[in-house]
Amino acid sequence: FFFFFKFCLKMVSIRRACVDDLIAMQSANLMCLPENYQMKYYFYHLLSWPNLSYVAEDQTGKIVGYVLAKMEESENVAHGHITSLAVMRSHRKLGLATKLMKQSQRTMKETYNAEYVSLHVRKSNRAAIGLYSDTLGFKNTGIEEKYYADHEDAYEMKKSLLTPEEEAAKKKKEEEEAKKKEEASSKKKPQSSTSTNVSTEKPIENANDSSDTPATTENTSGKPLSKSARRKANRLKKQQNS
């Protein structure tokens, strides 16, 4: 039994999918999964991202598994998404799903500089959840309620495609950008003083204001003013003060 599996594994090859494989991929999908797609959806993937989808082909040329993948972008971050993964029951337990996934993920990063890859999986599909989390290193990031046509919920899973060095560099860059934004926002805000300075100086008044000039009963020559002149001066002063 072991040698039979070993023989099958050696005779199955992983290669990039082409247009001629689409009918066989759709057939494998119909036999293995409850989520099925129209042919135009397969064409859309292959024409838009021709190097992300792969097939497993046995020694007779039969397609026994496939991965259908695409690229997405959210918050200006490029990332891959696994649309569908299937392996025929006769060729399971051979590591084909793992090989298909790893090849697609490698291309996502090398060709499109993807930072992570995401996928959805049924909550009831324990085998697939084990493959994604235990073997491939995906993490559960949330639940999409009623995601599938039969209203079953789906786990949303993600896996980083960055190396530890790239993760550290990205974190450092994010911290620097956050610091720059904080400095820029602080410069835009008006500087408010904690205490209000109250001026004790007398405000500058009109130079013609007579209140700054003391009333006088003398003219410029130093001689006393006449009675009528004093009355006239007092009237002018009262008019100016009013």
Short mmCIF file of C-alpha atoms in Angstrom, two decimals:
data_model
loop_
_atom_site.label_atom_id
_atom_site.label_comp_id
_atom_site.label_asym_id
_atom_site.label_seq_id
_atom_site.Cartn_x
_atom_site.Cartn_y
_atom_site.Cartn_z
CA PHE A 1 0.00 0.00 0.00
CA PHE A 2 2.83 2.39 0.91
CA PHE A 3 4.66 1.70 -2.33
CA PHE A 4 1.46 2.28 -4.29
CA PHE A 5 1.18 5.76 -2.81
CA LYS A 6 4.86 6.37 -3.41
CA PHE A 7 4.43 5.40 -7.06
CA CYS A 8 1.42 7.68 -7.50
CA LEU A 9 3.22 10.59 -5.88
CA LYS A 10 6.19 10.26 -8.23
CA MET A 11 3.97 10.11 -11.27
CA VAL A 12 1.89 13.21 -10.46
CA SER A 13 3.34 16.52 -11.63
CA ILE A 14 2.46 20.09 -10.70
CA ARG A 15 2.37 22.58 -13.54
CA ARG A 16 0.83 25.92 -14.41
CA ALA A 17 -2.77 25.74 -15.61
CA CYS A 18 -3.63 26.65 -19.19
CA VAL A 19 -6.87 27.26 -21.08
CA ASP A 20 -7.02 23.62 -22.19
CA ASP A 21 -7.23 22.56 -18.51
CA LEU A 22 -10.30 24.61 -17.62
CA ILE A 23 -12.90 21.95 -18.45
CA ALA A 24 -11.02 19.36 -16.38
CA MET A 25 -10.63 21.86 -13.53
CA GLN A 26 -14.35 22.56 -13.56
CA SER A 27 -15.06 18.83 -13.59
CA ALA A 28 -12.81 18.28 -10.56
CA ASN A 29 -14.56 21.14 -8.82
CA LEU A 30 -17.98 19.61 -9.45
CA MET A 31 -16.84 16.23 -8.12
CA CYS A 32 -15.05 17.52 -5.00
CA LEU A 33 -16.73 20.71 -3.80
CA PRO A 34 -20.23 22.09 -3.25
CA GLU A 35 -19.07 25.55 -4.40
CA ASN A 36 -19.21 25.53 -8.18
CA TYR A 37 -18.44 28.22 -10.75
CA GLN A 38 -19.40 29.02 -14.30
CA MET A 39 -16.75 28.57 -16.97
CA LYS A 40 -16.39 32.33 -17.46
CA TYR A 41 -15.16 32.60 -13.88
CA TYR A 42 -12.30 30.21 -14.62
CA PHE A 43 -11.50 32.18 -17.77
CA TYR A 44 -11.49 35.39 -15.75
CA HIS A 45 -8.86 34.01 -13.36
CA LEU A 46 -6.66 32.55 -16.06
CA LEU A 47 -6.75 35.63 -18.30
CA SER A 48 -6.22 38.11 -15.46
CA TRP A 49 -3.60 36.17 -13.48
CA PRO A 50 -2.29 33.45 -15.85
CA ASN A 51 0.56 32.37 -13.57
CA LEU A 52 -1.30 31.91 -10.27
CA SER A 53 -3.42 28.82 -10.97
CA TYR A 54 -1.87 25.34 -11.06
CA VAL A 55 -2.97 21.78 -11.76
CA ALA A 56 -1.84 18.35 -10.60
CA GLU A 57 -1.58 15.95 -13.56
CA ASP A 58 -1.13 12.19 -13.31
CA GLN A 59 0.90 9.95 -15.60
CA THR A 60 -2.01 9.60 -18.04
CA GLY A 61 -2.48 13.36 -18.41
CA LYS A 62 -5.60 13.45 -16.23
CA ILE A 63 -6.13 16.49 -14.01
CA VAL A 64 -6.45 15.17 -10.45
CA GLY A 65 -6.25 18.47 -8.59
CA TYR A 66 -6.03 22.23 -9.04
CA VAL A 67 -5.72 25.56 -7.26
CA LEU A 68 -7.52 28.62 -8.60
CA ALA A 69 -6.07 31.89 -7.34
CA LYS A 70 -6.11 35.64 -7.96
CA MET A 71 -4.70 38.93 -6.68
CA GLU A 72 -6.53 41.53 -4.65
CA GLU A 73 -5.68 44.90 -3.15
CA SER A 74 -6.96 46.46 0.06
CA GLU A 75 -5.58 49.57 1.77
CA ASN A 76 -2.95 49.78 -0.98
CA VAL A 77 -1.54 46.39 0.08
CA ALA A 78 -1.28 43.73 -2.65
CA HIS A 79 -2.28 40.25 -1.51
CA GLY A 80 -3.28 36.97 -3.04
CA HIS A 81 -6.52 35.08 -2.58
CA ILE A 82 -7.21 31.37 -3.01
CA THR A 83 -10.54 31.08 -4.80
CA SER A 84 -10.72 27.28 -4.94
CA LEU A 85 -8.62 24.23 -4.10
CA ALA A 86 -9.56 20.64 -4.89
CA VAL A 87 -7.89 17.23 -5.14
CA MET A 88 -9.65 14.13 -6.42
CA ARG A 89 -10.41 11.59 -3.73
CA SER A 90 -8.25 8.95 -5.47
CA HIS A 91 -5.17 11.15 -5.06
CA ARG A 92 -5.61 12.59 -1.58
CA LYS A 93 -3.15 12.08 1.29
CA LEU A 94 -0.27 12.57 -1.14
CA GLY A 95 0.53 16.18 -0.27
CA LEU A 96 -0.79 17.47 -3.59
CA ALA A 97 -2.92 20.20 -2.01
CA THR A 98 0.11 21.46 -0.09
CA LYS A 99 2.27 21.49 -3.23
CA LEU A 100 -0.40 23.32 -5.24
CA MET A 101 -0.86 25.94 -2.52
CA LYS A 102 2.86 26.56 -1.99
CA GLN A 103 3.51 26.96 -5.71
CA SER A 104 0.72 29.50 -6.07
CA GLN A 105 1.85 31.42 -2.97
CA ARG A 106 5.44 31.52 -4.20
CA THR A 107 4.31 33.05 -7.50
CA MET A 108 2.11 35.60 -5.70
CA LYS A 109 5.12 36.96 -3.91
CA GLU A 110 7.71 36.70 -6.67
CA THR A 111 5.52 38.12 -9.43
CA TYR A 112 3.11 40.46 -7.66
CA ASN A 113 5.01 41.25 -4.44
CA ALA A 114 2.07 40.01 -2.35
CA GLU A 115 2.41 40.57 1.39
CA TYR A 116 -0.08 37.90 2.41
CA VAL A 117 -2.60 35.40 1.06
CA SER A 118 -6.19 34.92 2.20
CA LEU A 119 -8.95 32.36 1.75
CA HIS A 120 -12.36 31.27 3.03
CA VAL A 121 -13.22 27.81 4.31
CA ARG A 122 -16.45 26.27 5.57
CA LYS A 123 -16.73 26.01 9.34
CA SER A 124 -17.71 22.36 8.92
CA ASN A 125 -14.73 21.43 6.71
CA ARG A 126 -12.39 20.17 9.44
CA ALA A 127 -9.97 18.50 7.03
CA ALA A 128 -9.39 21.72 5.07
CA ILE A 129 -9.10 23.79 8.26
CA GLY A 130 -6.43 21.38 9.53
CA LEU A 131 -4.53 21.62 6.23
CA TYR A 132 -4.58 25.42 6.20
CA SER A 133 -3.77 26.02 9.86
CA ASP A 134 -1.54 23.08 10.81
CA THR A 135 0.30 22.38 7.56
CA LEU A 136 0.32 25.68 5.69
CA GLY A 137 0.43 28.14 8.60
CA PHE A 138 -2.79 30.09 8.01
CA LYS A 139 -4.41 31.92 10.92
CA ASN A 140 -8.11 32.38 11.55
CA THR A 141 -8.87 36.12 11.37
CA GLY A 142 -12.66 36.16 11.54
CA ILE A 143 -15.99 34.71 10.49
CA GLU A 144 -18.01 35.61 7.39
CA GLU A 145 -21.61 34.88 8.26
CA LYS A 146 -23.71 33.12 5.60
CA TYR A 147 -20.81 33.32 3.15
CA TYR A 148 -21.82 30.30 1.08
CA ALA A 149 -24.90 29.78 -1.08
CA ASP A 150 -26.43 27.43 1.48
CA HIS A 151 -25.88 30.12 4.15
CA GLU A 152 -23.13 28.27 6.00
CA ASP A 153 -20.61 30.52 7.74
CA ALA A 154 -16.99 30.65 6.61
CA TYR A 155 -13.74 31.18 8.46
CA GLU A 156 -11.60 33.92 6.98
CA MET A 157 -7.95 32.87 7.11
CA LYS A 158 -4.71 34.68 6.27
CA LYS A 159 -1.05 33.85 5.99
CA SER A 160 1.85 36.30 5.76
CA LEU A 161 4.21 35.81 2.81
CA LEU A 162 6.92 38.04 4.30
CA THR A 163 10.15 36.74 5.77
CA PRO A 164 11.03 37.71 9.39
CA GLU A 165 13.46 40.32 8.03
CA GLU A 166 10.77 41.78 5.77
CA GLU A 167 8.29 41.82 8.65
CA ALA A 168 10.78 43.73 10.82
CA ALA A 169 11.53 46.22 8.03
CA LYS A 170 7.81 46.75 7.40
CA LYS A 171 7.14 47.34 11.09
CA LYS A 172 9.99 49.84 11.31
CA LYS A 173 8.72 51.69 8.24
CA GLU A 174 5.19 51.87 9.68
CA GLU A 175 6.53 53.26 12.95
CA GLU A 176 8.54 55.93 11.11
CA GLU A 177 5.53 56.94 9.00
CA ALA A 178 3.33 57.14 12.09
CA LYS A 179 5.93 59.33 13.80
CA LYS A 180 6.12 61.67 10.79
CA LYS A 181 2.33 61.99 10.68
CA GLU A 182 2.22 62.77 14.37
CA GLU A 183 4.90 65.46 13.99
CA ALA A 184 3.13 66.96 10.98
CA SER A 185 -0.22 67.10 12.80
CA SER A 186 1.36 68.73 15.86
CA LYS A 187 2.88 71.47 13.67
CA LYS A 188 -0.49 72.25 12.09
CA LYS A 189 -2.20 72.75 15.47
CA PRO A 190 -1.97 76.36 16.90
CA GLN A 191 0.20 76.56 19.99
CA SER A 192 -2.03 77.44 22.94
CA SER A 193 -0.50 79.14 25.99
CA THR A 194 -1.37 77.70 29.37
CA SER A 195 -1.54 81.17 30.91
CA THR A 196 -3.02 84.39 29.51
CA ASN A 197 -0.74 87.39 29.71
CA VAL A 198 -2.70 90.43 30.77
CA SER A 199 -1.03 93.65 29.70
CA THR A 200 -0.70 96.28 32.38
CA GLU A 201 0.33 98.92 29.90
CA LYS A 202 -2.11 101.63 29.02
CA PRO A 203 -3.36 101.26 25.46
CA ILE A 204 -2.17 103.77 22.95
CA GLU A 205 -4.87 106.36 22.46
CA ASN A 206 -5.50 108.90 19.78
CA ALA A 207 -2.81 111.54 19.78
CA ASN A 208 -5.49 114.18 19.48
CA ASP A 209 -7.33 112.91 22.58
CA SER A 210 -7.39 115.85 25.03
CA SER A 211 -7.51 113.48 27.99
CA ASP A 212 -3.75 113.04 27.66
CA THR A 213 -3.28 116.84 27.93
CA PRO A 214 -3.99 118.50 31.28
CA ALA A 215 -6.36 121.45 31.27
CA THR A 216 -4.53 124.73 31.38
CA THR A 217 -5.51 128.29 31.98
CA GLU A 218 -2.36 129.63 30.39
CA ASN A 219 -1.50 130.24 26.77
CA THR A 220 1.80 129.30 25.15
CA SER A 221 3.37 132.56 26.21
CA GLY A 222 2.72 131.86 29.88
CA LYS A 223 0.23 134.70 30.30
CA PRO A 224 -3.12 134.06 32.03
CA LEU A 225 -6.03 133.50 29.68
CA SER A 226 -8.98 135.78 29.67
CA LYS A 227 -12.28 134.71 31.21
CA SER A 228 -13.93 134.18 27.82
CA ALA A 229 -10.93 132.22 26.58
CA ARG A 230 -11.06 129.95 29.66
CA ARG A 231 -14.79 129.27 29.08
CA LYS A 232 -14.08 128.48 25.44
CA ALA A 233 -11.27 126.11 26.41
CA ASN A 234 -13.48 124.32 28.96
CA ARG A 235 -16.26 123.90 26.36
CA LEU A 236 -13.82 122.39 23.90
CA LYS A 237 -12.54 120.02 26.58
CA LYS A 238 -16.08 118.90 27.51
CA GLN A 239 -16.93 118.35 23.83
CA GLN A 240 -13.77 116.27 23.34
CA ASN A 241 -14.43 114.19 26.49
CA SER A 242 -18.00 113.51 25.44
#
